[in-house]
Short mmCIF file of C-alpha atoms in Angstrom, two decimals:
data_model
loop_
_atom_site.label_atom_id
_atom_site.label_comp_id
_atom_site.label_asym_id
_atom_site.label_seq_id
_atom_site.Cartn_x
_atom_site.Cartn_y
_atom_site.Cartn_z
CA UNK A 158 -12.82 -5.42 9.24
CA UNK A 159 -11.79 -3.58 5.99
CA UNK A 160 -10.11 -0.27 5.20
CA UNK A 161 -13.31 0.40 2.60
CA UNK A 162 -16.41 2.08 3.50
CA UNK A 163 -18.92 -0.59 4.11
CA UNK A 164 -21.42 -1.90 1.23
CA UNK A 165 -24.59 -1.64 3.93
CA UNK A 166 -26.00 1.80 3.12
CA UNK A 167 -26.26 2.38 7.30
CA UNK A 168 -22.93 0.82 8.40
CA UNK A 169 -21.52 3.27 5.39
CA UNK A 170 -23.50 6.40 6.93
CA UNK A 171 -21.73 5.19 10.41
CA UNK A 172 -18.55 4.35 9.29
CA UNK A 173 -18.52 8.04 7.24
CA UNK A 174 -19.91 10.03 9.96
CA UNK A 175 -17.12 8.59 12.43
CA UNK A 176 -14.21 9.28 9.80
CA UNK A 177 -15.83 13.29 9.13
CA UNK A 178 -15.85 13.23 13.24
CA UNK A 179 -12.66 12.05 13.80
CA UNK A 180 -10.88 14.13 10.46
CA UNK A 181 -12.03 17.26 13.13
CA UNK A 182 -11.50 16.13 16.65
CA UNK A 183 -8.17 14.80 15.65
CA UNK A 184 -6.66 17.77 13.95
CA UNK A 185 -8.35 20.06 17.01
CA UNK A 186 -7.58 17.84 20.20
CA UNK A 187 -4.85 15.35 18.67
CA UNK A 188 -5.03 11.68 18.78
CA UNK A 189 -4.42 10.70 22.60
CA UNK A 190 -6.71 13.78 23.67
CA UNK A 191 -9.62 12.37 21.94
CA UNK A 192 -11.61 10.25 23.31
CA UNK A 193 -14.24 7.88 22.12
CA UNK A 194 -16.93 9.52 23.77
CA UNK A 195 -15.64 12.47 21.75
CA UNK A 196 -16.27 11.09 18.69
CA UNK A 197 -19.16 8.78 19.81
CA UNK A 198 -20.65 12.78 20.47
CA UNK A 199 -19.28 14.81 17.25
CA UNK A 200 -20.71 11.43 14.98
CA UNK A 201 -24.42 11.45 17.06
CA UNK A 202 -23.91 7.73 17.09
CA UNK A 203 -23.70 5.65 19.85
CA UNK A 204 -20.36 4.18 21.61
CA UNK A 205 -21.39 0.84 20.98
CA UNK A 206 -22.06 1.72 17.14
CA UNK A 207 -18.01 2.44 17.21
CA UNK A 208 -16.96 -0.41 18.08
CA UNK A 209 -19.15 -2.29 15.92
CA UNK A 210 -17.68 -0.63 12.76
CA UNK A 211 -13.82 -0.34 14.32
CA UNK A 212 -13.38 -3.71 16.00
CA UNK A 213 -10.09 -1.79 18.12
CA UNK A 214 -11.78 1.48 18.35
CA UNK A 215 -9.70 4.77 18.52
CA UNK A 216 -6.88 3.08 16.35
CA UNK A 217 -8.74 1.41 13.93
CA UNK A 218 -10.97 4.62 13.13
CA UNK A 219 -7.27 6.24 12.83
CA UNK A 220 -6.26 3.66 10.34
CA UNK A 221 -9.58 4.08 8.29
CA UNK A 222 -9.27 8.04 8.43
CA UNK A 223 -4.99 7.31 7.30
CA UNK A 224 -6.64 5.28 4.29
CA UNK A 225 -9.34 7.62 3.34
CA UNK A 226 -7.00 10.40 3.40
CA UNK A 227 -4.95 8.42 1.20
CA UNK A 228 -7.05 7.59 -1.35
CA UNK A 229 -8.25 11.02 -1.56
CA UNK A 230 -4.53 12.21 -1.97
CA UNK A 231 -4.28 9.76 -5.19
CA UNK A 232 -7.69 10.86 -6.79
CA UNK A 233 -5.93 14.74 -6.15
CA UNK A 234 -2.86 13.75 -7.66
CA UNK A 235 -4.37 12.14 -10.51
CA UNK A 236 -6.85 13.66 -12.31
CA UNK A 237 -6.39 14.75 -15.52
CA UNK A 238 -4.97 17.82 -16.53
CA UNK A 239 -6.33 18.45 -19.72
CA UNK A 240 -5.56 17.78 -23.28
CA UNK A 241 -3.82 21.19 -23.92
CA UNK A 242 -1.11 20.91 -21.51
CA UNK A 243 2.44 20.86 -22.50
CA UNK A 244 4.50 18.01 -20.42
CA UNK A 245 6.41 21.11 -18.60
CA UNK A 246 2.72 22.34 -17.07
CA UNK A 247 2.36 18.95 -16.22
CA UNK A 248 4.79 18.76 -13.84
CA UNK A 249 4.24 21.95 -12.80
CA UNK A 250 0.21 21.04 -12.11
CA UNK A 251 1.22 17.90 -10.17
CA UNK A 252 3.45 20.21 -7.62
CA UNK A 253 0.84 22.60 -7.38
CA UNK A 254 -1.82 19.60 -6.58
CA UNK A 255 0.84 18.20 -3.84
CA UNK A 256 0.78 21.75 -2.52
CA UNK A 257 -3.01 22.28 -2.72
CA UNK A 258 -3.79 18.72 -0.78
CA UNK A 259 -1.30 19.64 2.13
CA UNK A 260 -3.08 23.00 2.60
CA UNK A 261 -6.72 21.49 2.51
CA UNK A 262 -5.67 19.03 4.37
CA UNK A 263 -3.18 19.75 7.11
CA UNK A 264 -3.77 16.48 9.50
CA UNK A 265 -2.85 14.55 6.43
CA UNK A 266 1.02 14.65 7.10
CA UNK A 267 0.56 13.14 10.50
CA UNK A 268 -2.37 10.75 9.83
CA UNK A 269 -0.29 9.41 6.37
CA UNK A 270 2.35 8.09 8.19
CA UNK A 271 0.29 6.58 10.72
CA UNK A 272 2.57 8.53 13.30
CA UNK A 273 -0.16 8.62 16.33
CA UNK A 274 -0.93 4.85 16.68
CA UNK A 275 1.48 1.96 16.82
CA UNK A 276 0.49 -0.73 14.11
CA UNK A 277 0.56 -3.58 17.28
CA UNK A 278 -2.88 -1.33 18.27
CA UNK A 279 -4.35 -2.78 15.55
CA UNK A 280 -4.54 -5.33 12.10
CA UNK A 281 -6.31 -2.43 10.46
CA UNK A 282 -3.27 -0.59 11.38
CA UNK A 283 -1.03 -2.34 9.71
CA UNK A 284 -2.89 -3.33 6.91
CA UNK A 285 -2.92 0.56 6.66
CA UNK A 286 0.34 1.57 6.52
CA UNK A 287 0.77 -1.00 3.78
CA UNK A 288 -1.79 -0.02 1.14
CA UNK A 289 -0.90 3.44 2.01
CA UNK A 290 2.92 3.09 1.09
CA UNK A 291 2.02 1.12 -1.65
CA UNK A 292 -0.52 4.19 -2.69
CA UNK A 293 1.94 6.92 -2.00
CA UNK A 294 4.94 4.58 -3.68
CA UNK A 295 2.76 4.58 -7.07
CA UNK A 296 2.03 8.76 -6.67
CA UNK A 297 6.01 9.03 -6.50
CA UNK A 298 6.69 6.80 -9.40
CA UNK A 299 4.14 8.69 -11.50
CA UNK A 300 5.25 11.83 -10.56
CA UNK A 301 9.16 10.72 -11.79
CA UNK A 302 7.51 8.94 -15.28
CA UNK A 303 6.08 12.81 -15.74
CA UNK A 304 9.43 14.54 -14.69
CA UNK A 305 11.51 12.21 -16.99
CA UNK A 306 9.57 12.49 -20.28
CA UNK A 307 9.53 16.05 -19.91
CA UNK A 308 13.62 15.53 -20.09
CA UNK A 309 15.96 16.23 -16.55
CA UNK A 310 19.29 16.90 -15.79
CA UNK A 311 19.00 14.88 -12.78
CA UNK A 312 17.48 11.68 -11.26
CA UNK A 313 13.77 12.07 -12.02
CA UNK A 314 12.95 9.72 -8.66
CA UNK A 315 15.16 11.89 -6.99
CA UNK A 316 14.42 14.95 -7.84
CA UNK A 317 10.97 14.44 -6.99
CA UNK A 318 11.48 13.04 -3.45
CA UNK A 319 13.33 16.07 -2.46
CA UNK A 320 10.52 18.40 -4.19
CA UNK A 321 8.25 16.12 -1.96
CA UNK A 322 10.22 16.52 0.98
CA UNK A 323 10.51 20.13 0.57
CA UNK A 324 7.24 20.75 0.39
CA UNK A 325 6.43 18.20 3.35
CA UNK A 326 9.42 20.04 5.78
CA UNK A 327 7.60 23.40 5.07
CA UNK A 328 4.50 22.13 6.01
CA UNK A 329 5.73 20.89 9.19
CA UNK A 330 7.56 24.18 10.14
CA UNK A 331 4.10 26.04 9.70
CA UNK A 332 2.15 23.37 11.51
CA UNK A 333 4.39 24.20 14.38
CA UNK A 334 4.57 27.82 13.79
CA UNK A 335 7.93 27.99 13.05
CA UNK A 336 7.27 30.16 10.20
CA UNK A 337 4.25 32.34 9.55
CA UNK A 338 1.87 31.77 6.18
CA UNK A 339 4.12 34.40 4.07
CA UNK A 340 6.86 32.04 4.88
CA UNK A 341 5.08 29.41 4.25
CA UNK A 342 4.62 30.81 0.67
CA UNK A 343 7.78 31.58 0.41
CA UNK A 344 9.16 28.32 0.95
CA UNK A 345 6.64 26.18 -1.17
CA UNK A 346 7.52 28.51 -4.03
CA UNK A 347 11.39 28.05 -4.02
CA UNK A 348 10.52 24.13 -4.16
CA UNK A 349 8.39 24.89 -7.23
CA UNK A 350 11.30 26.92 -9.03
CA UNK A 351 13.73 24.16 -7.84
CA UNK A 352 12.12 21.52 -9.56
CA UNK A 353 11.35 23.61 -12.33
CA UNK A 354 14.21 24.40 -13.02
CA UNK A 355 15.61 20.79 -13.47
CA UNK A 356 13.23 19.96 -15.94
CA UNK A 357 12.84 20.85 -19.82
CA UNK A 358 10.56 22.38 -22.18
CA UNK A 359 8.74 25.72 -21.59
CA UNK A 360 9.74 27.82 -19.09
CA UNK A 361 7.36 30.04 -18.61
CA UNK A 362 5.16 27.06 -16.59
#
């Protein structure tokens, strides 16, 4: 069993229409409260077609859904910018896209850090969390290499882990409605001046 979609154009269709099925049920109805008839149901696939694709089941479709989500997170984070942008906007884009993923995505804090299954549930698992800390490890570096030749009067690494964190902590205070959307707002756009206003150049980004 691999992390990738399958190359068999039906096992691919499967193995999608699991991960879309899954992506809802878990963010509605959490990990333990869904069940594999659930998804077997919100995929129109049979039960048996599950555990064909995801050798462990529940956990293993969790792991693929952790790495999709992943590698959707990178392709976010790294697309170009364009041409015209000054190093300053730069930074200030790649916030922005941190912030923009979160909000389209809000299961993706949980299902990143693999938090619902234990990695003994399942290889997949634990193959995972590997290739997804190795993932998020590179989006961090790249993030600092942006900060730093922009200039900083701090830690580039640093300064972007707590920019991270900062947006990450507000995310989790709205996701359990410890502060409403304006606060939300609010929050995510002190971490933007905070980190802008470490870093050189323009500052009008």
């Amino acid at each position: 069993m691999t992390l990738e979609p399958p190359d068999d154009r039906r096992k691919r269709r499967t193995h999608t229409a699991v991960l879309d099925a899954a992506q809802v049920l878990f963010l509605r109805e959490g990990y333990r409260g869904t069940t594999i008839d659930m998804l077997a149901g919100a995929a129109d696939i049979a039960v048996s077609s599950i555990y064909a694709n995801f050798r462990e089941g529940k956990a293993d479709v969790y792991a693929a859904l952790a790495w999709r989500t992943a590698t959707r997170h990178a392709a976010a984070m790294s697309a170009p910018i364009g041409a015209e942008s000054s190093p300053r906007h730069e930074v200030a884009a790649t916030f922005d896209r941190y912030v923009a993923f979160h909000r389209e995505n809000p299961l993706a804090l949980r299902i990143l850090a693999l938090t619902d299954v234990d990695v003994g549930e399942s290889e997949l698992a634990t193959k995972a969390k590997a290739q997804i800390d190795g993932l998020l490890g590179g989006l961090i570096e790249s993030f600092a290499t942006a900060v730093e030749r922009v200039g900083c009067d701090v830690d580039p690494r640093a300064l972007v882990l707590v920019s991270w964190a900062a947006v990450n902590g507000a995310y989790s205070l709205f996701q359990r409605r410890m502060v409403d959307e304006e606060g939300l707002d609010a929050m995510l756009g002190i971490a933007r001046a905070d980190l802008l206003a470490h870093v050189g150049g323009d500052r009008a980004a």
